[in-house]
Short mmCIF file of C-alpha atoms in Angstrom, two decimals:
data_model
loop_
_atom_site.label_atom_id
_atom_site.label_comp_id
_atom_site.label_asym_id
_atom_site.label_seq_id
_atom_site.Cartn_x
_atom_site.Cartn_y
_atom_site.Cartn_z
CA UNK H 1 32.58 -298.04 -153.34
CA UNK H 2 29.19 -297.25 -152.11
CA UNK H 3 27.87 -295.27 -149.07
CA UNK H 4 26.89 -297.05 -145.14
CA UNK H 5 23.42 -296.71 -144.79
CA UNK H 6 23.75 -295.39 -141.30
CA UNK H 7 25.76 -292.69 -142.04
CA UNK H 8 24.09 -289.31 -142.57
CA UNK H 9 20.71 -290.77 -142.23
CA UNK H 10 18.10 -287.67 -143.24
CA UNK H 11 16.60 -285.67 -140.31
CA UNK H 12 18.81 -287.45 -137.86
CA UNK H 13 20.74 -285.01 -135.47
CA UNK H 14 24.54 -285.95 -134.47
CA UNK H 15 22.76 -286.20 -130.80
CA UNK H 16 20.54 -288.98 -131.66
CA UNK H 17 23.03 -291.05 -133.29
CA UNK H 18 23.31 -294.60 -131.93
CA UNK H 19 26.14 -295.66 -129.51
CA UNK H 20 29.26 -296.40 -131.09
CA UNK H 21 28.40 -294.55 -134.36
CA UNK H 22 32.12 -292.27 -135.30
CA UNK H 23 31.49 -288.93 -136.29
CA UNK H 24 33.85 -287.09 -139.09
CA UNK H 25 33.32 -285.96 -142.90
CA UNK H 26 32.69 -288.39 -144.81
CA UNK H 27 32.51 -289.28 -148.57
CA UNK H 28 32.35 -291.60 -150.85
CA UNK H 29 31.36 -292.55 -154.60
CA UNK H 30 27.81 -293.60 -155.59
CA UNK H 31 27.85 -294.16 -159.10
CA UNK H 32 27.96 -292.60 -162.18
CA UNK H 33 30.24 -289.53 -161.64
CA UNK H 34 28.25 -289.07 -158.47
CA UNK H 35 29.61 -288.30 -154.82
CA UNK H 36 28.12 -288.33 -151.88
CA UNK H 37 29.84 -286.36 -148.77
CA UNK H 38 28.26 -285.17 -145.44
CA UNK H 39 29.07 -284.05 -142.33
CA UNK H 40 28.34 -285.56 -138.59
CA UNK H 41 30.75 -283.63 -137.01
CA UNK H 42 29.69 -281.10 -133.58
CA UNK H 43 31.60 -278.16 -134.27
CA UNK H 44 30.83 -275.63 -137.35
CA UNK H 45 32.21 -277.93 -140.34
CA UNK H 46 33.76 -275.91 -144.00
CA UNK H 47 35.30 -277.21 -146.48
CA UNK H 48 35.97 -276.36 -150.43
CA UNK H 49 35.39 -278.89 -153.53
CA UNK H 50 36.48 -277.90 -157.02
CA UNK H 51 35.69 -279.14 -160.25
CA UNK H 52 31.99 -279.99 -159.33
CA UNK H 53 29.73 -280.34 -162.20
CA UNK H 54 26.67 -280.09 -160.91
CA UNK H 55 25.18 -280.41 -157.08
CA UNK H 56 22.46 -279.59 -155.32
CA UNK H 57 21.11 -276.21 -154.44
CA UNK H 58 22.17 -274.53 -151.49
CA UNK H 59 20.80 -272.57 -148.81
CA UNK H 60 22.23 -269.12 -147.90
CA UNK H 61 21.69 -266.81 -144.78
CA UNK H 62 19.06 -264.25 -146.42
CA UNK H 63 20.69 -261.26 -147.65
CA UNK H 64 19.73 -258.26 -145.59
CA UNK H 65 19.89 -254.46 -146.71
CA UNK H 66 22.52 -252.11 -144.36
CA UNK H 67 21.10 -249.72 -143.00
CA UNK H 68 22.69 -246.05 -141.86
CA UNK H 69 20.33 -244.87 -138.74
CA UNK H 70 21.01 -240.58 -138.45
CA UNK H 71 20.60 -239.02 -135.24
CA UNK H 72 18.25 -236.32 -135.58
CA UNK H 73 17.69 -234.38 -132.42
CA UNK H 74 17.59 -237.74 -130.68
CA UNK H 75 15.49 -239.15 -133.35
CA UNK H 76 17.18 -241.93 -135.39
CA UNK H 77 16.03 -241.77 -139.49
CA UNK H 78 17.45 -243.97 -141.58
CA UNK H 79 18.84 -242.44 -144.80
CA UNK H 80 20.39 -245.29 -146.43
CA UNK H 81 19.87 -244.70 -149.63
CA UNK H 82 19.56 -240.76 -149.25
CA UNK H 83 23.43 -241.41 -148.56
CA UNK H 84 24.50 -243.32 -150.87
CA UNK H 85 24.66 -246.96 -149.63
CA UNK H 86 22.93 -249.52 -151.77
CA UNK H 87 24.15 -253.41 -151.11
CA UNK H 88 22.62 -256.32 -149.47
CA UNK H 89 24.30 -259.01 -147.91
CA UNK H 90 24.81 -260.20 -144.69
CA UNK H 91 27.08 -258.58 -142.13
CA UNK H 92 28.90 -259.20 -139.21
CA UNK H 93 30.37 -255.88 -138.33
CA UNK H 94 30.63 -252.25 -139.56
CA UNK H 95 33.29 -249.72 -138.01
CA UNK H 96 33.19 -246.07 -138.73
CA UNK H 97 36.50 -243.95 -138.58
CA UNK H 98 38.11 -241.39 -140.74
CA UNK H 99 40.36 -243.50 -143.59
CA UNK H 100 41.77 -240.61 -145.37
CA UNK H 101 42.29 -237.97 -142.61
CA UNK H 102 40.04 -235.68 -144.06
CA UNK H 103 37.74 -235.13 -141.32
CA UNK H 104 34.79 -236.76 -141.94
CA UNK H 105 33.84 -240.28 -140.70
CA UNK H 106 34.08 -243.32 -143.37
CA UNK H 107 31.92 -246.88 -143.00
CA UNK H 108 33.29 -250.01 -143.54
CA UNK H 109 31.25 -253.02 -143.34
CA UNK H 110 32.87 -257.09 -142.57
CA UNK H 111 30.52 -259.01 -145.06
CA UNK H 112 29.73 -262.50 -143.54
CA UNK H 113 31.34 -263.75 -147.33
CA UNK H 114 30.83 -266.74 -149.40
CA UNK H 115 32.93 -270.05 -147.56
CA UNK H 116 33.96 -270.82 -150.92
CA UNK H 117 35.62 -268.15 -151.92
CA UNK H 118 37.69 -265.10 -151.27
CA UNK H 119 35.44 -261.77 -150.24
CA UNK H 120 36.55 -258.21 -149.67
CA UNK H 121 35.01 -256.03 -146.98
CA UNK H 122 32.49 -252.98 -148.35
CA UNK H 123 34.01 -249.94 -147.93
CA UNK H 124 32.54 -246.18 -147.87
CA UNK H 125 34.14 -242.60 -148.22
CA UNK H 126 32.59 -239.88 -146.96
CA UNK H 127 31.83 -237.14 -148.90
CA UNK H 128 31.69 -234.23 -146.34
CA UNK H 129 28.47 -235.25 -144.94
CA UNK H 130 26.83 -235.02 -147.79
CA UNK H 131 26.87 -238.65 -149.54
CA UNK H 132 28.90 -241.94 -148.89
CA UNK H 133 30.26 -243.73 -152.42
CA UNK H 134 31.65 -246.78 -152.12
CA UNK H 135 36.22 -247.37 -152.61
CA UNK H 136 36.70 -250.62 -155.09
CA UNK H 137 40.14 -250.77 -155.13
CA UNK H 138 40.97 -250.49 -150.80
CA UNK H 139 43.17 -254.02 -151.11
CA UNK H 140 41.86 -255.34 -148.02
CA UNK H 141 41.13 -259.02 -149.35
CA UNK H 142 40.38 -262.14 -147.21
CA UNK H 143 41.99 -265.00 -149.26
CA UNK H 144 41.11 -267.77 -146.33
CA UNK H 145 38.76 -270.65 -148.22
CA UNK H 146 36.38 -271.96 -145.34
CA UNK H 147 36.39 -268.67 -143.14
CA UNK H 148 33.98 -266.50 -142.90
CA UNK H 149 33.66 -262.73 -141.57
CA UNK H 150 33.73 -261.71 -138.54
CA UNK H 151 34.88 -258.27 -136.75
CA UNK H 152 36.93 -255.00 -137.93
CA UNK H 153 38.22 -252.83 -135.75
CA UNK H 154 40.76 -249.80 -136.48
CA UNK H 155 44.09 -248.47 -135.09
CA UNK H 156 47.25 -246.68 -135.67
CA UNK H 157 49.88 -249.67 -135.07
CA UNK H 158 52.78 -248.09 -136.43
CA UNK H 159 51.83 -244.42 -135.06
CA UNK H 160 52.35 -242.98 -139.07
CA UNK H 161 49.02 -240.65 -138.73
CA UNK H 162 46.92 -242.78 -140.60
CA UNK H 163 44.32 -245.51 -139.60
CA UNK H 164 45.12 -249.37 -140.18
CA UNK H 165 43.14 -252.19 -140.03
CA UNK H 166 42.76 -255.78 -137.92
CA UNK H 167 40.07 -258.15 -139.49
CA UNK H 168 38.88 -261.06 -137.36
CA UNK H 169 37.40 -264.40 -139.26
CA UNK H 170 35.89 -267.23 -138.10
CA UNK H 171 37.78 -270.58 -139.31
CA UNK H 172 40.51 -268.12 -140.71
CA UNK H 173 43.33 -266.19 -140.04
CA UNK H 174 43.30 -262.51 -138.30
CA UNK H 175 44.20 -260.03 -140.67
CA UNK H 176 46.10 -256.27 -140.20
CA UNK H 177 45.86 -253.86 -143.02
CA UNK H 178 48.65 -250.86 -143.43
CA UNK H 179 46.95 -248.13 -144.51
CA UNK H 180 48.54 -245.87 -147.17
CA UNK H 181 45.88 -243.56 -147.99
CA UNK H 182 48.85 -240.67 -146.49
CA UNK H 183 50.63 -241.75 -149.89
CA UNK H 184 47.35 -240.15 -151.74
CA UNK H 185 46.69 -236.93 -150.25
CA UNK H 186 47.88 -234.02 -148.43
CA UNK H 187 45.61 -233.85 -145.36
CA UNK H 188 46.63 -233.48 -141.61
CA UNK H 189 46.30 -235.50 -138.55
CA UNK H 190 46.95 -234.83 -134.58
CA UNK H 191 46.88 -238.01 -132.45
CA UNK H 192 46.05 -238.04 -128.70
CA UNK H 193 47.77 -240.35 -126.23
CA UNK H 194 45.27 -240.99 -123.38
CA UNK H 195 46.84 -242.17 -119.93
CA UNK H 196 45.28 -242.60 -116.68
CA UNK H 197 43.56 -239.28 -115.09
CA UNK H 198 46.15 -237.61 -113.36
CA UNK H 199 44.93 -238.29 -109.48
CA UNK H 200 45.07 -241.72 -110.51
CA UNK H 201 41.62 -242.17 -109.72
CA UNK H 202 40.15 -242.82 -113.13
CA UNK H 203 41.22 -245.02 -115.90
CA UNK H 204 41.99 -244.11 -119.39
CA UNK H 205 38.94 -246.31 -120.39
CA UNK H 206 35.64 -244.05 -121.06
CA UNK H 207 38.03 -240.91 -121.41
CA UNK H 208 37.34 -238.48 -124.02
CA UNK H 209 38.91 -236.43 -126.31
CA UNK H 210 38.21 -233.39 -127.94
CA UNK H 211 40.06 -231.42 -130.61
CA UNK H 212 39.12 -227.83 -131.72
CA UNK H 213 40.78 -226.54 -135.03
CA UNK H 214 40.24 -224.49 -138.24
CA UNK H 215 36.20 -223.66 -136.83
CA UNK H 216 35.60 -227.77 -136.28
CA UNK H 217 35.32 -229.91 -133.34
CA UNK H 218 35.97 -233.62 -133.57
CA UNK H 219 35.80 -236.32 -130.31
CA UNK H 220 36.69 -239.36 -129.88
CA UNK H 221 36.33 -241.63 -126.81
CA UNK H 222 38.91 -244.86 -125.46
CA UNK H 223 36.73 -247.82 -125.58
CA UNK H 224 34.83 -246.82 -129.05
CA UNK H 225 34.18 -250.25 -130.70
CA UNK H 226 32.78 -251.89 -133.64
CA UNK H 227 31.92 -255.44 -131.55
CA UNK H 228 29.25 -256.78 -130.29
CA UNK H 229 31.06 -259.06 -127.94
CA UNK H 230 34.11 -256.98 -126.95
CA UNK H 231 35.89 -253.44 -126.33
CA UNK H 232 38.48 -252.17 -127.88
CA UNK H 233 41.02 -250.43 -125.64
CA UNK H 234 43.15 -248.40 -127.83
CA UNK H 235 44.22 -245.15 -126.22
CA UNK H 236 45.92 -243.97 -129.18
CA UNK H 237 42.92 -241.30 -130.36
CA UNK H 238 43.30 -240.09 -133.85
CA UNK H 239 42.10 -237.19 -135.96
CA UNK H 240 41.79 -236.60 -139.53
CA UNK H 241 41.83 -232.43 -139.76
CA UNK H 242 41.68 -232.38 -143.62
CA UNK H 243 44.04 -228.97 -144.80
CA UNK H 244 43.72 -227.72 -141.04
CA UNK H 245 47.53 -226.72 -140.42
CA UNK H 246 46.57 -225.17 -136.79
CA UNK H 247 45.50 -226.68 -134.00
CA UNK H 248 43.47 -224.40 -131.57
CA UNK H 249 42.64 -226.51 -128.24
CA UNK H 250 42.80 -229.91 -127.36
CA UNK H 251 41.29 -231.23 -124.06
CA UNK H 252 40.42 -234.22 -122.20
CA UNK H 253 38.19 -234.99 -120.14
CA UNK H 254 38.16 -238.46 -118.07
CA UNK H 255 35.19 -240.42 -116.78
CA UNK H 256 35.55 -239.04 -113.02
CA UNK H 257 34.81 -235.38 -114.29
CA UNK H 258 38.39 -234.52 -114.31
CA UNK H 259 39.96 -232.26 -117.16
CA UNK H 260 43.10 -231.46 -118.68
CA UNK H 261 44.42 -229.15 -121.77
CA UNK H 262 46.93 -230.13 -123.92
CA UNK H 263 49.31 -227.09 -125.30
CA UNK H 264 50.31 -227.71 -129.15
CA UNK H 265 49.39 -225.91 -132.44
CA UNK H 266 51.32 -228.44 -134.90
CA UNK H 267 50.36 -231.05 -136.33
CA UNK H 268 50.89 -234.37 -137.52
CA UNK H 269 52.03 -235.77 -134.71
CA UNK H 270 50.81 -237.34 -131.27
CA UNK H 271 50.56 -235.44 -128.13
CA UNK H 272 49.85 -237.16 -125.03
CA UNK H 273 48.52 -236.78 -121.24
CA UNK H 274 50.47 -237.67 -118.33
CA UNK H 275 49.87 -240.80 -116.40
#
């Protein structure tokens, strides 16, 4: 019973402690229905206690507005709230692709979450351009007690036309998310395969990808990424063509200036360049 004096002495770093000193979690009882528990540990430290009745107040990482930057001309303006996004919390990632293959990009934002309990990431359909409102029931849940967000990044694992989803979390587990948004609508998809350039000269990475159909023109480029600290190098290149049924060109260009044109006018399916 009781607590060591020298353990978790106020203002005193885990550098300074004295020789000999172990670090770990510790706890212990005081008295009257009161614990005491602390950390000395060198490494990022979670943990979950239930049934607490009352404990001191905490501090939280200040809870910043999103922001949606438009480019204008080469101007950025933000229209935020113009478009429809209203939350603030912190954030650790946001990655924009087209969730419901209907043409037009969606936003979905890693939260950095609550250690203590389960958090969902923020997600954002858009509306044709014209306003973002927010999907509630998406079922992409992080159940991990202790993590915390991350990343998000997007791809077609299973090649099915639609886009899934890998969630990265500190002190948790690495999550992928089937996506069966196809289940809910009717809307069409043609996915690019990007190889090597065809001299060989070029990698697929930095190759773009552009798709003409119905009187709209969508790219998309290998190495597009949501991180801050890595890129993604999926050269499976999707695209949502809403009720498009025709496609009219589809050509790619790679980083060394060379060009190719794929032949198809289906959809739903993936064409592909040789390499």
């Amino acid at each position: 019973m009781g607590f060591p004096d020298d353990v978790c002495v106020e203002g005193q770093k885990i550098q300074d402690l004295p020789e000999g000193v172990n670090t770990g979690l510790y706890i212990g009882y005081v008295w009257n229905k009161v614990w005491r528990l602390c950390s000395q540990t060198r490494s990022a430290t979670a943990g979950v206690i239930n049934n607490v009745i009352d404990a001191p107040t905490s501090s939280y990482v200040k809870p910043l507005p999103a922001m949606l930057l438009e480019n204008q001309n080469g101007t950025f303006v933000e229209v935020t709230q113009t478009m429809g996004i209203h939350f603030e919390a912190p954030t650790t990632s946001v990655v924009a692709a087209d969730f419901n293959n209907d043409g037009w990009q969606d936003l979905l934002y890693m939260p950095y979450g609550n250690m203590a309990e389960i958090h969902k990431p923020i997600v954002y359909l858009n509306h044709q351009g014209e306003v973002f409102k927010q999907m509630a029931d998406h079922g992409i849940v992080i159940t991990d007690l202790g993590a915390t967000g991350s990343g998000v990044d997007v791809i077609d694992y299973d090649k099915d036309g639609d886009l899934d989803i890998v969630t990265a979390n500190e002190r948790g587990r690495w999550r992928l998310f089937e996506n069966h948004s196809d289940s809910r609508n009717a809307n069409h998809f043609i996915g690019v395969t990007v190889n090597d350039a065809p001299s060989g000269t070029a990698t697929k990475l930095g190759a773009k990808a552009t798709v003409s159909a119905c009187g709209n023109v969508w790219e998309r480029r290998v190495g597009d990424t949501s991180s801050a600290y890595a890129v993604a190098f999926n050269n499976d290149l999707l695209f949502g063509l809403g009720t498009c049924e025709k496609i009219d060109k589809i050509t790619v260009e790679w980083t060394n200036g060379e060009t190719v044109e794929l032949l198809t006018e289906t959809v739903d399916k993936y064409v592909a360049t040789k390499g």
